[in-house]
mmCIF file of C-alpha atoms in Angstrom:
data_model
loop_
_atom_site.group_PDB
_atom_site.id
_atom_site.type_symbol
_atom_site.label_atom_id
_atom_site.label_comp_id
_atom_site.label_asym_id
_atom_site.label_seq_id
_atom_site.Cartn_x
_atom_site.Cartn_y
_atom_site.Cartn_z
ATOM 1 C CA UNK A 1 100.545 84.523 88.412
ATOM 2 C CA UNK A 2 98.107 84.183 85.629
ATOM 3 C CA UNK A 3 99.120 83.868 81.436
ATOM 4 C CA UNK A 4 100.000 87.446 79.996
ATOM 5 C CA UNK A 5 97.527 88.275 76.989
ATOM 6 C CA UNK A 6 99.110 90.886 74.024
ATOM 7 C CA UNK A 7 95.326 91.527 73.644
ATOM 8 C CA UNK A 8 93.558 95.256 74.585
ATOM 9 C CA UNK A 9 90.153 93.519 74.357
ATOM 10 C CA UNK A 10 90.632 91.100 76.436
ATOM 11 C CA UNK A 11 89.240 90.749 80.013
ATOM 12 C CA UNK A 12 90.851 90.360 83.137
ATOM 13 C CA UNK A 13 89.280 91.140 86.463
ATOM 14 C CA UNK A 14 86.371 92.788 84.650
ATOM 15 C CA UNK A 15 88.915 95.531 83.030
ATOM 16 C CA UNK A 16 90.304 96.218 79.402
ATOM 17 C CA UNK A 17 93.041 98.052 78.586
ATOM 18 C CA UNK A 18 90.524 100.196 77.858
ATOM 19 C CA UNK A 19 89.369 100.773 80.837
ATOM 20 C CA UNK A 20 92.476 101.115 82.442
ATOM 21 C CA UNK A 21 94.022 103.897 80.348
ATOM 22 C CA UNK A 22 90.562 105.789 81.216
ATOM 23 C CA UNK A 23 91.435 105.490 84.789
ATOM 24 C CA UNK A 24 94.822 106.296 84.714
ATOM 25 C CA UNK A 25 93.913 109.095 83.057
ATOM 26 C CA UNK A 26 90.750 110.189 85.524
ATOM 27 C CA UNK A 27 94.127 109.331 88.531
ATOM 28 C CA UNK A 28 96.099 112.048 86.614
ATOM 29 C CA UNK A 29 93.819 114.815 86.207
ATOM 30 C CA UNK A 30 91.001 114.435 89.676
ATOM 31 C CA UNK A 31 92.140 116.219 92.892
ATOM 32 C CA UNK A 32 89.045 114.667 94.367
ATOM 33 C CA UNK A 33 90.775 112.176 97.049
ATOM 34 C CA UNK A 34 88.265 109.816 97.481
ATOM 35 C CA UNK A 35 87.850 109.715 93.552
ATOM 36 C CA UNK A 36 91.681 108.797 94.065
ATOM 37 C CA UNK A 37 91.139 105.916 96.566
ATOM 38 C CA UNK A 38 88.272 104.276 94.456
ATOM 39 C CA UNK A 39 90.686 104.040 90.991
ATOM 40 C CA UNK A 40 93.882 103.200 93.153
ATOM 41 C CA UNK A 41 91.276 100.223 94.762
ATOM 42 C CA UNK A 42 89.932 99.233 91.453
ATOM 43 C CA UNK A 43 93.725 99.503 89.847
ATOM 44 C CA UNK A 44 94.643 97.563 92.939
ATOM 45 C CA UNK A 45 92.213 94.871 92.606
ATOM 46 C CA UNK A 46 92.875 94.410 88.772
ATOM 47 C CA UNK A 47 96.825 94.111 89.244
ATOM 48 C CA UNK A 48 96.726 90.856 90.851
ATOM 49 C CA UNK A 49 96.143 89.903 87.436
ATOM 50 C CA UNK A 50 99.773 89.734 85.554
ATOM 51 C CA UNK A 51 98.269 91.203 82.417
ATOM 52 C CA UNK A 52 97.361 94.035 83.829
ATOM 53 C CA UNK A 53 100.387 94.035 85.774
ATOM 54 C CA UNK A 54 102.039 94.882 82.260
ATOM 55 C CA UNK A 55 99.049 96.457 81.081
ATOM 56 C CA UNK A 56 99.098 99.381 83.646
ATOM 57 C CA UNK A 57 103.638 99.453 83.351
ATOM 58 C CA UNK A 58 102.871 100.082 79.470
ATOM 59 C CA UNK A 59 100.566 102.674 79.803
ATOM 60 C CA UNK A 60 102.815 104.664 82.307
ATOM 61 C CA UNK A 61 100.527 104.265 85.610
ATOM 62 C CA UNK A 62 103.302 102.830 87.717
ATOM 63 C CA UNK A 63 104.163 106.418 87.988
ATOM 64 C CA UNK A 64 100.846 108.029 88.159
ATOM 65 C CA UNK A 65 100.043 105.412 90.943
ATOM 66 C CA UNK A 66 103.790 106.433 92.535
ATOM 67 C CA UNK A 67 102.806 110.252 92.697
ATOM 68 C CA UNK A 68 99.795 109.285 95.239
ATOM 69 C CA UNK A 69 102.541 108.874 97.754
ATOM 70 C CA UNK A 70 103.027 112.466 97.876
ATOM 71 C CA UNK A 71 99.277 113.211 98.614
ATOM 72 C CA UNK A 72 99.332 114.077 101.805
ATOM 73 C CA UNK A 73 95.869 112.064 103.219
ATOM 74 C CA UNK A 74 96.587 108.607 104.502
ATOM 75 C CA UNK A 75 93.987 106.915 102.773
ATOM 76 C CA UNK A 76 95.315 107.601 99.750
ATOM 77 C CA UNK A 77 98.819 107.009 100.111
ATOM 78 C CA UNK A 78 97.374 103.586 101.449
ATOM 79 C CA UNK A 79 95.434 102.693 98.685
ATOM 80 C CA UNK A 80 98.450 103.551 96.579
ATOM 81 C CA UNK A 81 100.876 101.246 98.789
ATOM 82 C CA UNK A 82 98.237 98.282 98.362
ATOM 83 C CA UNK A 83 98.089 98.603 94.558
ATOM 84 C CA UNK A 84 102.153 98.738 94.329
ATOM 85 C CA UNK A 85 101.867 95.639 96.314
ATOM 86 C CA UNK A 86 100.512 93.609 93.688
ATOM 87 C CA UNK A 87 102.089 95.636 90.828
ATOM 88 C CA UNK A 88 105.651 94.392 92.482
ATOM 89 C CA UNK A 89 105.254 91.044 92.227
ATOM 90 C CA UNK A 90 106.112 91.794 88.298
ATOM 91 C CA UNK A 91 109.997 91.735 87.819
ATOM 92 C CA UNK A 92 109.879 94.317 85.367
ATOM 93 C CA UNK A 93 107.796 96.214 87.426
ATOM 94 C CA UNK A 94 110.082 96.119 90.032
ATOM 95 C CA UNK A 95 112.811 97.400 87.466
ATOM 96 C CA UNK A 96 110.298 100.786 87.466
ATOM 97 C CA UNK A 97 109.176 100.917 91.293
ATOM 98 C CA UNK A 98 112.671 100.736 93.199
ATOM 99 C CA UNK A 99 112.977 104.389 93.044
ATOM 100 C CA UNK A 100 109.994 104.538 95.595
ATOM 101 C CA UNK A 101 111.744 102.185 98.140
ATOM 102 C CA UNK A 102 113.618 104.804 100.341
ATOM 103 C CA UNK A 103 110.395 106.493 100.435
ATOM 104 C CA UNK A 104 108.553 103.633 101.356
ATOM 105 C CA UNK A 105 111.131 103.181 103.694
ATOM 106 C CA UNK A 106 110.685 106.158 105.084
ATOM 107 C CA UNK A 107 106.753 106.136 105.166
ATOM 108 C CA UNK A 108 107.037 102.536 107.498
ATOM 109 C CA UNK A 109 109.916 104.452 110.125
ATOM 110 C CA UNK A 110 107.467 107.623 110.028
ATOM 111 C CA UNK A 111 104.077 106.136 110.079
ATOM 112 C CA UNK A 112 101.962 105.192 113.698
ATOM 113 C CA UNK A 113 103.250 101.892 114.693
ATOM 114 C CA UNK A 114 100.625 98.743 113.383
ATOM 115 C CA UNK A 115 98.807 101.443 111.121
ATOM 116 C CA UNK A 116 97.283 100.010 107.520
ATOM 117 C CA UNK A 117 99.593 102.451 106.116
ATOM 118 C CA UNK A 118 102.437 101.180 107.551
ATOM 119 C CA UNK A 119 101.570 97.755 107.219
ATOM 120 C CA UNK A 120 100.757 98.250 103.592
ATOM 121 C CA UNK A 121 103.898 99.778 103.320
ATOM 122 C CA UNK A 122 105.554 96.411 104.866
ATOM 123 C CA UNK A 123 103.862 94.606 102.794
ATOM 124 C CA UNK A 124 105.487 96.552 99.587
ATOM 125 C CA UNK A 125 108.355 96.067 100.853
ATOM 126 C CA UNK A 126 108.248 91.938 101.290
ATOM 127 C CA UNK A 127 107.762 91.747 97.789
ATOM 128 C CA UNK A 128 109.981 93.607 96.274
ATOM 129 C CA UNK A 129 112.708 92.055 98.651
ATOM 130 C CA UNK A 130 112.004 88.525 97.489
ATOM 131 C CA UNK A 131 114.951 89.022 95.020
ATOM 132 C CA UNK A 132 118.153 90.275 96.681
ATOM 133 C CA UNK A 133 118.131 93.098 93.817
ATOM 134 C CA UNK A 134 117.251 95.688 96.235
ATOM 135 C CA UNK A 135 118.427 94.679 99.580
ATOM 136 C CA UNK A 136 121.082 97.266 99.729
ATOM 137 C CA UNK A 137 118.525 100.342 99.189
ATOM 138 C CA UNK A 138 117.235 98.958 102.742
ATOM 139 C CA UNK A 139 120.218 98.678 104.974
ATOM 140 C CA UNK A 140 120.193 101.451 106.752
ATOM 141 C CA UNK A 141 116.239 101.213 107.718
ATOM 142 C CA UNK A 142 117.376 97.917 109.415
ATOM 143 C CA UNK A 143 117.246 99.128 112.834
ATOM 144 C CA UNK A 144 113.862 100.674 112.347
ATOM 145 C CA UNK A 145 112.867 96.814 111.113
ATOM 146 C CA UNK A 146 113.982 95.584 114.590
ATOM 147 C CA UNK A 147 112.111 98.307 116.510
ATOM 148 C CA UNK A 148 108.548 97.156 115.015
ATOM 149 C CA UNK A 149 109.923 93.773 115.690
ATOM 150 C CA UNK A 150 109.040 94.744 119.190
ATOM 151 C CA UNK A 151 107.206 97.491 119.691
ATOM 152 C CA UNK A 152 104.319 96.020 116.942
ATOM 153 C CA UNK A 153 101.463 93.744 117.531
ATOM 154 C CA UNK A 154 101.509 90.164 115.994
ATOM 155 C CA UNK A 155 100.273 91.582 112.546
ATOM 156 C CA UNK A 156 103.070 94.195 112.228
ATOM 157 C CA UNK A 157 105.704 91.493 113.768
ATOM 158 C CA UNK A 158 104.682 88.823 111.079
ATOM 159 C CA UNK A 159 104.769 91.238 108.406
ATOM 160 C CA UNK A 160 108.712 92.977 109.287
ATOM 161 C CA UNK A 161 109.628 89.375 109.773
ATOM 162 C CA UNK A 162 109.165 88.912 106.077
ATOM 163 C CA UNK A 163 111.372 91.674 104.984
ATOM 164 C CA UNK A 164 113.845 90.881 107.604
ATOM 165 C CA UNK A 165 113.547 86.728 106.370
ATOM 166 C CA UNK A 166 114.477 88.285 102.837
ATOM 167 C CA UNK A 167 116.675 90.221 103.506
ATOM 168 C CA UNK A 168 118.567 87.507 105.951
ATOM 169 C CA UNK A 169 118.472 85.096 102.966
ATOM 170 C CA UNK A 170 120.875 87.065 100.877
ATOM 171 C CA UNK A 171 124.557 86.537 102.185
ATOM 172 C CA UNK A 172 125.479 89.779 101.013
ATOM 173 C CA UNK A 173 123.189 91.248 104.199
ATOM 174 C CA UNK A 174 124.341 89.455 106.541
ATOM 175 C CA UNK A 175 127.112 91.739 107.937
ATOM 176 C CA UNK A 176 124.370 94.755 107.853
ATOM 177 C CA UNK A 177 122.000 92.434 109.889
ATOM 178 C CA UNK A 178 124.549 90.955 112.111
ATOM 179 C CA UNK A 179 125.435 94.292 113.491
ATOM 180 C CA UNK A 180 122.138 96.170 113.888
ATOM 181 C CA UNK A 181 121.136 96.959 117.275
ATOM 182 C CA UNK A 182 118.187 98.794 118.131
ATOM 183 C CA UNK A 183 118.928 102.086 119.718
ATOM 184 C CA UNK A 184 116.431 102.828 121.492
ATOM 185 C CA UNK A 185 116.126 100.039 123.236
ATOM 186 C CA UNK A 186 118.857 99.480 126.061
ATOM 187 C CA UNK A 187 118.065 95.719 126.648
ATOM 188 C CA UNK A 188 118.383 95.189 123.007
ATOM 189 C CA UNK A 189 119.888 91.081 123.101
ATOM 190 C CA UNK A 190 117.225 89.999 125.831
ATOM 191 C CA UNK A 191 114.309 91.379 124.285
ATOM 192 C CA UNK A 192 115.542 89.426 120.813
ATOM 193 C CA UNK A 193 115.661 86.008 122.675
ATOM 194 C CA UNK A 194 111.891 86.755 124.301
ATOM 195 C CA UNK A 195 111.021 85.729 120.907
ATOM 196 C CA UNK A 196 112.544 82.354 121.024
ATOM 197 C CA UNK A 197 109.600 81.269 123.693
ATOM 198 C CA UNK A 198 107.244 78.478 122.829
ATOM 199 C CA UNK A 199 104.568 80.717 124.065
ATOM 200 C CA UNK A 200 105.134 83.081 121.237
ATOM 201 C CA UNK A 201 103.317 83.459 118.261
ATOM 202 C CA UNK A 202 103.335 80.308 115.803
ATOM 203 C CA UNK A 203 103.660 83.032 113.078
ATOM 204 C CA UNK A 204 105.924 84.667 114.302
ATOM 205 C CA UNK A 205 108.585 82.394 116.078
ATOM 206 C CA UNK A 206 108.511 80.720 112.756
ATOM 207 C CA UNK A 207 109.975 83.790 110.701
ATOM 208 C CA UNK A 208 112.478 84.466 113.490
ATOM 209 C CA UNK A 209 113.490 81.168 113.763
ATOM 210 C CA UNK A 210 113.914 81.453 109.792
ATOM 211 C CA UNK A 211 115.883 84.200 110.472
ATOM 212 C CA UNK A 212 118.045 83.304 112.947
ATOM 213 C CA UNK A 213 119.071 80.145 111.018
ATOM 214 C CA UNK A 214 119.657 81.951 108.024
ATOM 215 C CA UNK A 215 122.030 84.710 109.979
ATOM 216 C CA UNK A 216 123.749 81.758 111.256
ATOM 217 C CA UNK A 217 124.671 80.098 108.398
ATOM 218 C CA UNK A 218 126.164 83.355 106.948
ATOM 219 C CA UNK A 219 128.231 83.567 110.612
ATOM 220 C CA UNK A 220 129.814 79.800 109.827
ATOM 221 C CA UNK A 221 130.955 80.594 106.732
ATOM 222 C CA UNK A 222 132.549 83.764 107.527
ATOM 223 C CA UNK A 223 135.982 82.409 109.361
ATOM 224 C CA UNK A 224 138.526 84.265 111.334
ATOM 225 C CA UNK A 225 139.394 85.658 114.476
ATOM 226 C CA UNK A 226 138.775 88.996 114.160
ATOM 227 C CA UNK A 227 135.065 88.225 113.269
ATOM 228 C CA UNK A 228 134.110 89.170 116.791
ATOM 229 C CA UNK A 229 136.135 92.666 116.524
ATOM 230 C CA UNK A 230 133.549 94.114 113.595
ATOM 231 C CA UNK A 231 131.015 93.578 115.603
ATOM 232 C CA UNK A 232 128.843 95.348 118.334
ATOM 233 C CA UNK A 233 128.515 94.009 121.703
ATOM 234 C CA UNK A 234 125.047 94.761 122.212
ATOM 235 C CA UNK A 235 124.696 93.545 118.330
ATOM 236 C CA UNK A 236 122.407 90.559 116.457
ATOM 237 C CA UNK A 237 125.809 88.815 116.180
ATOM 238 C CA UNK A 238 126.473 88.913 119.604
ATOM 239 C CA UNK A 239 123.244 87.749 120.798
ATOM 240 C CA UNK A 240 123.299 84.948 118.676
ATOM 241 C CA UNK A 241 127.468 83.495 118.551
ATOM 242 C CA UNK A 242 127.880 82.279 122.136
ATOM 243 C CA UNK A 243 125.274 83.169 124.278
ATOM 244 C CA UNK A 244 124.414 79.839 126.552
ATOM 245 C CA UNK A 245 120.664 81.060 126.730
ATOM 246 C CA UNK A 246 120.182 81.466 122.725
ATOM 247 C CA UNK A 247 121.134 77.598 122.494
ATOM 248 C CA UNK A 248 118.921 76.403 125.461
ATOM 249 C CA UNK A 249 116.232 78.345 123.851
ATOM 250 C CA UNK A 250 116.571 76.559 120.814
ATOM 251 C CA UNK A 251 117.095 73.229 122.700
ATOM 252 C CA UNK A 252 113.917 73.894 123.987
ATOM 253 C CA UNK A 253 111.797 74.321 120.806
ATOM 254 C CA UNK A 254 113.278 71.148 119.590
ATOM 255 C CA UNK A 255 110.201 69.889 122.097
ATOM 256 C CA UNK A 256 107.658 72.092 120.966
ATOM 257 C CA UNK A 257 104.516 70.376 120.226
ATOM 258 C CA UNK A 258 104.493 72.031 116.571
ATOM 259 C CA UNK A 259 105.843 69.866 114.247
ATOM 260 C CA UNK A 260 106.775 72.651 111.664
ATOM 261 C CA UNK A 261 108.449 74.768 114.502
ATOM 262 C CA UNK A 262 110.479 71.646 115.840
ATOM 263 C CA UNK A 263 112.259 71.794 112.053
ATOM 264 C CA UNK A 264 113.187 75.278 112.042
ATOM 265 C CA UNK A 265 116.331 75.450 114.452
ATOM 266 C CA UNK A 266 118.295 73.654 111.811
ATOM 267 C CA UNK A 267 117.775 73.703 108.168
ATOM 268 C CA UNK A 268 119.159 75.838 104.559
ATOM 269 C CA UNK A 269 118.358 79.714 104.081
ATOM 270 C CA UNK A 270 114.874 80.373 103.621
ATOM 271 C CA UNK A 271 112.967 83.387 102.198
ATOM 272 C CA UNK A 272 108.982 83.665 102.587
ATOM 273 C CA UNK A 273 106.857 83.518 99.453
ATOM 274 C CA UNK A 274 105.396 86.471 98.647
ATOM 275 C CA UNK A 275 101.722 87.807 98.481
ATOM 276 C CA UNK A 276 98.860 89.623 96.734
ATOM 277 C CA UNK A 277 97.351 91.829 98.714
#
């Protein structure tokens, strides 16, 4: 992120504080909706600039910007999504916009499957689960996490692998992740280790090989016998604890002709760097 600046004059991505209260001001009172998308773009576009980031906090637009996600046009709600993306990767920012997480939530389990709105949605949600502040206000969405996991293309699998990788790096998780299952899905375990292919998606076996090893780190340090007893049988836990073709899977990749990919089936808890949209 670029140096903050105390300064209303000065300049960053072409906009003033200035400018920005104008805007913010034009988002507040215009019912026009593609007026709406064009400031939620340009707000968008000037956020990846950390001043702003403040800038815009200050002058109360994180919640002008949050009441777009009402409007019911997709476009908008969209635009809105992309310029929360960049606003979140502001920690005090992300003090103001966890009240919008449920919904967002809600708009990714709701939205077509691989649509911008859902992806921009995802993408919200990475960010803002790069800390392990907020993990807990996503537990119960973890199922619908999985279900993209399979039912997306590689852009939508790449992008709920992020989440999922955050979310998997914060011990605290584990025992939500560990004993999701994906209901709708009867063959929930073997479509799970389909991913573990050297045919798959660099991308994408990457960030569930991440995942994996971060789930099973939390598994060795949580002793006892009656660790299998809390869990599922058609769980994440039991897929991965015992299951002969999980380890020949990863025996397998240990050969894979990418070098990064050959690292990945051992190695310490991982989360993956956020992003600007």
């Amino acid at each position: 992120t670029l140096g903050g600046s105390d300064g209303s004059n000065s300049s960053h991505g072409g906009l003033e504080a200035r400018h920005i209260k104008s805007l913010l001001h034009l988002l507040e009172s215009t019912e026009d909706s593609s007026v709406q998308e064009q400031i939620l773009v340009t707000l968008g576009n000037s956020a990846a600039f950390s001043v702003n980031q403040d800038i815009i906090r200050n002058l109360g637009g994180l919640s002008l910007i949050g009441k777009m996600l009402s409007v019911p046009i997709t476009d908008v709600k969209q635009k809105a999504l992309n310029a929360f993306n960049n606003l979140s990767m502001n920690t005090k920012n992300q003090e103001e916009l966890k009240i919008y997480i449920t919904n967002v939530c809600e708009e990714v389990e709701a939205s077509s499957v691989n649509s911008k709105l859902q992806l921009a949605s995802l993408r919200f949600l990475t960010n803002i689960s790069v800390t392990d502040d907020y993990h807990y206000m996503m537990s119960s969405f973890i199922p619908t996490f999985l279900h993209l996991l399979f039912e997306g293309i590689e852009r939508t699998q790449v992008q709920v692998l992020k989440v999922l990788v955050n979310l998997s790096a914060n011990p605290a998780m584990a025992e939500h992740l560990l004993n999701s299952r994906v209901k709708l899905l009867s063959s929930f375990a073997p479509l799970l280790l389909s991913l573990f292919d050297g045919c798959i998606n660099k991308d994408v076996l990457l960030r569930v090989l991440v995942f994996a090893t971060n789930l099973t780190k939390s598994m060795r340090h949580d002793k006892g016998s009656a660790i299998h007893n809390r869990y599922n049988e058609d769980s994440i836990f039991s897929t991965l604890s015992d299951n002969s073709l999980y380890t020949q899977k990863l025996a397998s990749l240990l050969h894979h002709h990418d070098a990064e990919v050959k690292e990945q089936p051992r190695g310490p808890p991982r989360i993956i760097p956020s992003s600007k949209s």
